[in-house]
PDB file of C-alpha atoms and ligand atoms in Angstrom:
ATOM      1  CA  UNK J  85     -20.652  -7.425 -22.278  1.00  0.00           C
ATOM      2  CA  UNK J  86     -19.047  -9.391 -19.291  1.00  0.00           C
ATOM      3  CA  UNK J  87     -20.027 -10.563 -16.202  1.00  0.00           C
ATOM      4  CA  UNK J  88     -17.836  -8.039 -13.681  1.00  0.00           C
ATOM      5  CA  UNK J  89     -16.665  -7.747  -9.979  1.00  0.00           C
ATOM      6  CA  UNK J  90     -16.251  -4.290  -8.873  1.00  0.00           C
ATOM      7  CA  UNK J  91     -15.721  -2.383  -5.324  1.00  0.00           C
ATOM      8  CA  UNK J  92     -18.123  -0.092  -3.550  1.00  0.00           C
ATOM      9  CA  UNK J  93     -17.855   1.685  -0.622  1.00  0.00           C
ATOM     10  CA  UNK J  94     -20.660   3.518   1.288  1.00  0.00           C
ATOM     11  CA  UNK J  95     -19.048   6.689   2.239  1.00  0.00           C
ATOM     12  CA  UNK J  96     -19.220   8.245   6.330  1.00  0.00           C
ATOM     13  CA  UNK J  97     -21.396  11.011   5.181  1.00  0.00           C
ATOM     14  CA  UNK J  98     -23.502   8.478   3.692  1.00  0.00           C
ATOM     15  CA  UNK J  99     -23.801   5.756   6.169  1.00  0.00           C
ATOM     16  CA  UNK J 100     -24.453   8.911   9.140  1.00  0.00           C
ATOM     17  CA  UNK J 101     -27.640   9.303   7.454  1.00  0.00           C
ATOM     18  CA  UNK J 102     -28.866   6.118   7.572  1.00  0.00           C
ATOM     19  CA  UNK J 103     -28.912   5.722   3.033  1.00  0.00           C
ATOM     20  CA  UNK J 104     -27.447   2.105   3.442  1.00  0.00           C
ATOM     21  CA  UNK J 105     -30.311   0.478   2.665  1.00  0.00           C
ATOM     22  CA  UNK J 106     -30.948   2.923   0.119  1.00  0.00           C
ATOM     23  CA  UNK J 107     -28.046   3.040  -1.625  1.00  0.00           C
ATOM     24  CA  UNK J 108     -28.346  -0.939  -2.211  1.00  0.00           C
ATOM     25  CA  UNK J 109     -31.378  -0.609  -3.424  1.00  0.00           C
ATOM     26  CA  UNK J 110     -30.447   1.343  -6.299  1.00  0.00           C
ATOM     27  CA  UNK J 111     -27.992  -1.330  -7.170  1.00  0.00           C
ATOM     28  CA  UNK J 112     -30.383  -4.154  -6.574  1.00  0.00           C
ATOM     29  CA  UNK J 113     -32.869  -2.463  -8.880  1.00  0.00           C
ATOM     30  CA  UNK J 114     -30.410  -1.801 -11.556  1.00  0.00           C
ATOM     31  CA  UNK J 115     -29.285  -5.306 -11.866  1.00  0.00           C
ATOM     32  CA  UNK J 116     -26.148  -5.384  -9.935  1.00  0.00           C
ATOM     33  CA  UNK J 117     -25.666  -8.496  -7.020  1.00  0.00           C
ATOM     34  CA  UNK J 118     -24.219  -7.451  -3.241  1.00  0.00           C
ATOM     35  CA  UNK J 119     -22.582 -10.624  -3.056  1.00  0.00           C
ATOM     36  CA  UNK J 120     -19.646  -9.545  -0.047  1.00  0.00           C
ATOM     37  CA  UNK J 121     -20.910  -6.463   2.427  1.00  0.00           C
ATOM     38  CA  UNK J 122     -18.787  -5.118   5.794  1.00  0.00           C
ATOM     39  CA  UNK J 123     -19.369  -2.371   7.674  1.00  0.00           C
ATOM     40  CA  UNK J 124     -16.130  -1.240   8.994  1.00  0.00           C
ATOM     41  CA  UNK J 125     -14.648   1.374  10.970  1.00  0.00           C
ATOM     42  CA  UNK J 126     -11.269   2.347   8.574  1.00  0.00           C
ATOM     43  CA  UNK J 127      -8.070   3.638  10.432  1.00  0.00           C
ATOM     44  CA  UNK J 128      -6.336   6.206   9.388  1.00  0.00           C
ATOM     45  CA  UNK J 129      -3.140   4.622   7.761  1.00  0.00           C
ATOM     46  CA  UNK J 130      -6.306   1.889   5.830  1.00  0.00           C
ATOM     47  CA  UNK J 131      -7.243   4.539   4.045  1.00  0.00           C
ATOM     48  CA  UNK J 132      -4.052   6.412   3.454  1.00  0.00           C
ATOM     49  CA  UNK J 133      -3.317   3.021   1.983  1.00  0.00           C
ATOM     50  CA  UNK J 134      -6.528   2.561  -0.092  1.00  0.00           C
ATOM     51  CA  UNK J 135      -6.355   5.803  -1.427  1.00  0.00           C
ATOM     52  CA  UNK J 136      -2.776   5.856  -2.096  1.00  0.00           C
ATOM     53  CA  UNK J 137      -2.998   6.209  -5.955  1.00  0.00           C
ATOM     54  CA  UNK J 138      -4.126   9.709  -5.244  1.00  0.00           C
ATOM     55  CA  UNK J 139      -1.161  10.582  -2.137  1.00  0.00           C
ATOM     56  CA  UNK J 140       0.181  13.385  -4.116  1.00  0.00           C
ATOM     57  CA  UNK J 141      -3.320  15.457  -4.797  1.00  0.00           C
ATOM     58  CA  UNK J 142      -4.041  17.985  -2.728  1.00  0.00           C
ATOM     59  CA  UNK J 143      -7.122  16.559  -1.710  1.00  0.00           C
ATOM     60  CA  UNK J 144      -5.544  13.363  -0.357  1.00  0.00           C
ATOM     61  CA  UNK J 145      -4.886  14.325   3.400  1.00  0.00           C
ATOM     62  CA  UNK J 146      -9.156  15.610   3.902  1.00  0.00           C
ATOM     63  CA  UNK J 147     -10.084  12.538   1.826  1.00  0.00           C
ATOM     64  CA  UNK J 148      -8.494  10.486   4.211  1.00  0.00           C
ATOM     65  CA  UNK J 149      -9.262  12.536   7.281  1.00  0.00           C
ATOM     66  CA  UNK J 150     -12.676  12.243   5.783  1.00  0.00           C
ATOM     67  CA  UNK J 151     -13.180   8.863   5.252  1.00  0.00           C
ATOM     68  CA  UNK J 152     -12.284   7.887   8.557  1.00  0.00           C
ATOM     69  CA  UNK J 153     -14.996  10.384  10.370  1.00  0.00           C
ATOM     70  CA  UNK J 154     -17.552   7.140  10.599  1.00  0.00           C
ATOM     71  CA  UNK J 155     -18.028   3.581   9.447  1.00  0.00           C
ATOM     72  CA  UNK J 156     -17.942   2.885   5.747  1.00  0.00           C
ATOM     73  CA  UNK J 157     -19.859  -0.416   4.308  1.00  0.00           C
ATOM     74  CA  UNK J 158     -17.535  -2.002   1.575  1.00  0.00           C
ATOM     75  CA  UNK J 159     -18.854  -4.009  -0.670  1.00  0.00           C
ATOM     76  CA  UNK J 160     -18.637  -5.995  -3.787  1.00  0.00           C
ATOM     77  CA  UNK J 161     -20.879  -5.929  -6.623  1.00  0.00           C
ATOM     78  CA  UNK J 162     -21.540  -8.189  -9.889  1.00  0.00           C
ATOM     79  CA  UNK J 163     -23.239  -7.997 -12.917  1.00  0.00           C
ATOM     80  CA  UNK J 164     -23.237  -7.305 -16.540  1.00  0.00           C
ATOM     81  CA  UNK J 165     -20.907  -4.148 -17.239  1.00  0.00           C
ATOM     82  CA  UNK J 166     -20.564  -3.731 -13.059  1.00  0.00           C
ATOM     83  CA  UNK J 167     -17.648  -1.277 -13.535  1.00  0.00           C
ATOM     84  CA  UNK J 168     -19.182   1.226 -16.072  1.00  0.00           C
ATOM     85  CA  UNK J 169     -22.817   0.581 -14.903  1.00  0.00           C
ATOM     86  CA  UNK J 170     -21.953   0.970 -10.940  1.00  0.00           C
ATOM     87  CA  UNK J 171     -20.189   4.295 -11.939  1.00  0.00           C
ATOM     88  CA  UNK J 172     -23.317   5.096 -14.047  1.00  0.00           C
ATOM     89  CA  UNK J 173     -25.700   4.683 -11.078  1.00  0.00           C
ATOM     90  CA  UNK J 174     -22.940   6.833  -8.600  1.00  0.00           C
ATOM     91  CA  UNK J 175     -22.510   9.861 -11.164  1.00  0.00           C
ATOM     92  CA  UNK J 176     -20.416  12.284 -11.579  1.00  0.00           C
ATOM     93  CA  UNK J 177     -17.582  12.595  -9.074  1.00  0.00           C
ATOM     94  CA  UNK J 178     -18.379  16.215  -8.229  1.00  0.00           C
ATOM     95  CA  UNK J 179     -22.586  16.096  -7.346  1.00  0.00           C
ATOM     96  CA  UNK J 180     -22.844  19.380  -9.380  1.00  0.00           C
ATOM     97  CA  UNK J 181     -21.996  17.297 -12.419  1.00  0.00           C
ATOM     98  CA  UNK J 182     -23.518  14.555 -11.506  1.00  0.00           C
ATOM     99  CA  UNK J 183     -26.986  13.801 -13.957  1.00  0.00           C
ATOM    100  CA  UNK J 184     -30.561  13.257 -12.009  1.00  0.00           C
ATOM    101  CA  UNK J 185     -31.505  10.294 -10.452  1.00  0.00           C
ATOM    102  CA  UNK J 186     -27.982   9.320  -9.309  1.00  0.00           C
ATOM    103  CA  UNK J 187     -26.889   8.223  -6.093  1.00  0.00           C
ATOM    104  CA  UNK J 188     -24.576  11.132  -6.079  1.00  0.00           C
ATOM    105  CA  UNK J 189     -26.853  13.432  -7.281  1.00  0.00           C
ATOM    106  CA  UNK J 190     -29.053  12.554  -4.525  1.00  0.00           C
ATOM    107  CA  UNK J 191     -27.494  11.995  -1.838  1.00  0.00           C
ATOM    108  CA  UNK J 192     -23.789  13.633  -1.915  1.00  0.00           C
ATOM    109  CA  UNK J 193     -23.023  16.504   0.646  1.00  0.00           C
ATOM    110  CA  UNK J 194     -19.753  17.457  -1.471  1.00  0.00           C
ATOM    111  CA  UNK J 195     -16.567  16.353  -3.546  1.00  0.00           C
ATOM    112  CA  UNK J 196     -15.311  15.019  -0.547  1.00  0.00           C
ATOM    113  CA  UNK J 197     -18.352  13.363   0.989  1.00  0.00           C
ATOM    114  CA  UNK J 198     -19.816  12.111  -2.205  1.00  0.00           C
ATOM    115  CA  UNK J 199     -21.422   9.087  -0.642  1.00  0.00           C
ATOM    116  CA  UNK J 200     -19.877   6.528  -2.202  1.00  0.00           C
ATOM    117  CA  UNK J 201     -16.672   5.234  -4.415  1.00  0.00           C
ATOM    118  CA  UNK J 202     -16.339   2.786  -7.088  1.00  0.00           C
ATOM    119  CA  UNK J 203     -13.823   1.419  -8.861  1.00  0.00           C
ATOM    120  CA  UNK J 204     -12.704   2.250 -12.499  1.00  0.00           C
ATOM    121  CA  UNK J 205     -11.217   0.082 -13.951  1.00  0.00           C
ATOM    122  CA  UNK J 206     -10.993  -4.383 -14.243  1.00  0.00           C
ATOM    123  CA  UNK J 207      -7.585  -3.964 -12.774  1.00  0.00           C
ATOM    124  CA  UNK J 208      -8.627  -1.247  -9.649  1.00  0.00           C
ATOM    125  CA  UNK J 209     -11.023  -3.443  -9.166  1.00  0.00           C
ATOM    126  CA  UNK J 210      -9.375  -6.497  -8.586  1.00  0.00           C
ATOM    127  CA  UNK J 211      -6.925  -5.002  -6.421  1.00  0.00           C
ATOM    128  CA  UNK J 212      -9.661  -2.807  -4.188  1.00  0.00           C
ATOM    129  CA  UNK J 213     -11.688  -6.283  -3.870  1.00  0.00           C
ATOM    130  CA  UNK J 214      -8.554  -8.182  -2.716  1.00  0.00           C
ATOM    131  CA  UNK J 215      -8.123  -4.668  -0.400  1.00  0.00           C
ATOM    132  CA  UNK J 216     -11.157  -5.433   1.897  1.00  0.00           C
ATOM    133  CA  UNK J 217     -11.988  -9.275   0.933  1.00  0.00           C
ATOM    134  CA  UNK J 218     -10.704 -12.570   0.544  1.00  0.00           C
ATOM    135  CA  UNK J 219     -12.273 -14.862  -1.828  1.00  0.00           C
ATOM    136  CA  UNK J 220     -14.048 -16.833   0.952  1.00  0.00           C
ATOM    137  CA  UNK J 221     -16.299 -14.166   1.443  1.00  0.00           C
ATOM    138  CA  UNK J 222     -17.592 -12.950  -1.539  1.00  0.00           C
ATOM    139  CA  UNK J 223     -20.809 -15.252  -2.321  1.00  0.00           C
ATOM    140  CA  UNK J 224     -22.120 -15.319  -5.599  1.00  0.00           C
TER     141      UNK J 224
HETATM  142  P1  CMP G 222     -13.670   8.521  -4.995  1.00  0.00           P
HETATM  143  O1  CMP G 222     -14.401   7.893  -6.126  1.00  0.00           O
HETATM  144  O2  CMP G 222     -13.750   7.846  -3.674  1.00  0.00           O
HETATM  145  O3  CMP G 222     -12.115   8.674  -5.395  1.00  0.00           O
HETATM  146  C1  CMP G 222     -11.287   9.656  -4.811  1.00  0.00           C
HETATM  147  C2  CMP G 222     -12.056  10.634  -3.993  1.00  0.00           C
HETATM  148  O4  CMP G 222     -11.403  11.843  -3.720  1.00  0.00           O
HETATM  149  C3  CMP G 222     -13.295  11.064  -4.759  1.00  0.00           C
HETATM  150  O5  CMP G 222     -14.213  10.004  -4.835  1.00  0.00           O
HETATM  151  C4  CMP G 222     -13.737  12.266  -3.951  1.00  0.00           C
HETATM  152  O6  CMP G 222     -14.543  11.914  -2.848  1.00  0.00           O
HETATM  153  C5  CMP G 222     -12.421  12.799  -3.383  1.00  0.00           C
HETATM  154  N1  CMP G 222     -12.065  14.120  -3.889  1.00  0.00           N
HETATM  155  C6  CMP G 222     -11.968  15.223  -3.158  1.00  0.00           C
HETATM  156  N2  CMP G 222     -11.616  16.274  -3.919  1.00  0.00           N
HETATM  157  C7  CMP G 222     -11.497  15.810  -5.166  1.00  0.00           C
HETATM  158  C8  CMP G 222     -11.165  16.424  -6.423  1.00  0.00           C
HETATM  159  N3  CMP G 222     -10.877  17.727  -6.520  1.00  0.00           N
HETATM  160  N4  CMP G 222     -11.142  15.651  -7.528  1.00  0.00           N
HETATM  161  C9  CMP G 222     -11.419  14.311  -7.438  1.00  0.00           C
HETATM  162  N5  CMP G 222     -11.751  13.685  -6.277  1.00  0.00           N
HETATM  163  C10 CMP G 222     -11.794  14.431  -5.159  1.00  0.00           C
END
C-alpha cells in the first residue's frame, strides 16, 4: 500500500444540513488526513468544467445545476490506500447500493445529491487536486 492524495468534495445537499463536521469525522476516524479544506461557492461553468468527463450523460446538465444550488467544501485527503479507502467510507454511488455505515448510506438524499464525490483513480486525482488547489495549500 501507498501513501495517496485524493479529492473530496462535500456536496450542497450535504453542507445545507450542517454534516461538515460530520462527514470529516468519518475520515479522521478512518485514518485519512484533511490536509487542504475550502468552502466555496462553484459557478456554473466550474462545475460544467469539473464534471466534464461526464458532459455527454444525461445526468450531466442536473448534476451541474445541482452542484451549484449551495457551497461545496473541497478538500484533499491522505493516507494509506486514500483513493480506494475514501471511496470505501462514501459507498456506493447510488445510496440504495450503498452498504451500512457509509457516508452515503447515511446521509445521501439521492443519485444526484449523494453528499459527497471522490476521486477514482491516481490520475483523477491528481488532476481534481490541481482543479481546486495549488501545492501551497495543501499541508501535510
Ligand atoms: P460523483 O462521484 O460526484 O460523480 C458524478 C456524479 O453524477 C455522481 O457522483 C452522482 O452524484 C451524479 N449522478 C447523477 N445521476 C447519476 C447516474 N445515473 N449515474 C452515475 N452518477 C450519477
Amino acid at each position: 500500500m501507498a501513501i495517496e492524495r485524493t479529492l473530496s468534495i462535500i456536496k450542497p445537499d450535504a453542507t445545507r444540513r450542517n454534516l461538515t463536521g460530520q462527514i470529516n469525522a468519518r475520515f479522521e476516524e478512518q485514518g485519512l488526513s484533511i490536509v487542504a479544506q475550502k468552502r466555496i461557492r462553484l459557478t456554473l461553468e466550474q462545475a460544467q468544467a469539473f464534471y466534464d468527463v461526464h458532459k455527454e450523460r444525461a445526468f450531466f446538465e442536473d448534476l451541474c445545476n445541482f452542484m451549484i444550488t449551495g457551497p461545496v467544501v473541497a478538500q484533499v485527503l491522505v493516507g494509506e490506500d486514500a483513493i480506494t479507502k475514501n471511496r470505501d467510507i462514501m459507498g456506493a454511488t447510488n445510496p440504495a447500493n450503498a452498504d451500512e455505515g457509509t457516508i452515503r448510506k447515511d446521509f445521501a438524499e439521492s443519485i444526484e445529491a449523494n453528499s459527497v464525490h471522490g476521486s477514482d483513480a491516481p490520475e483523477t486525482a491528481a488532476k481534481e487536486i490541481s482543479f481546486f488547489f495549488s501545492e501551497l495549500e495543501i499541508v501535510g
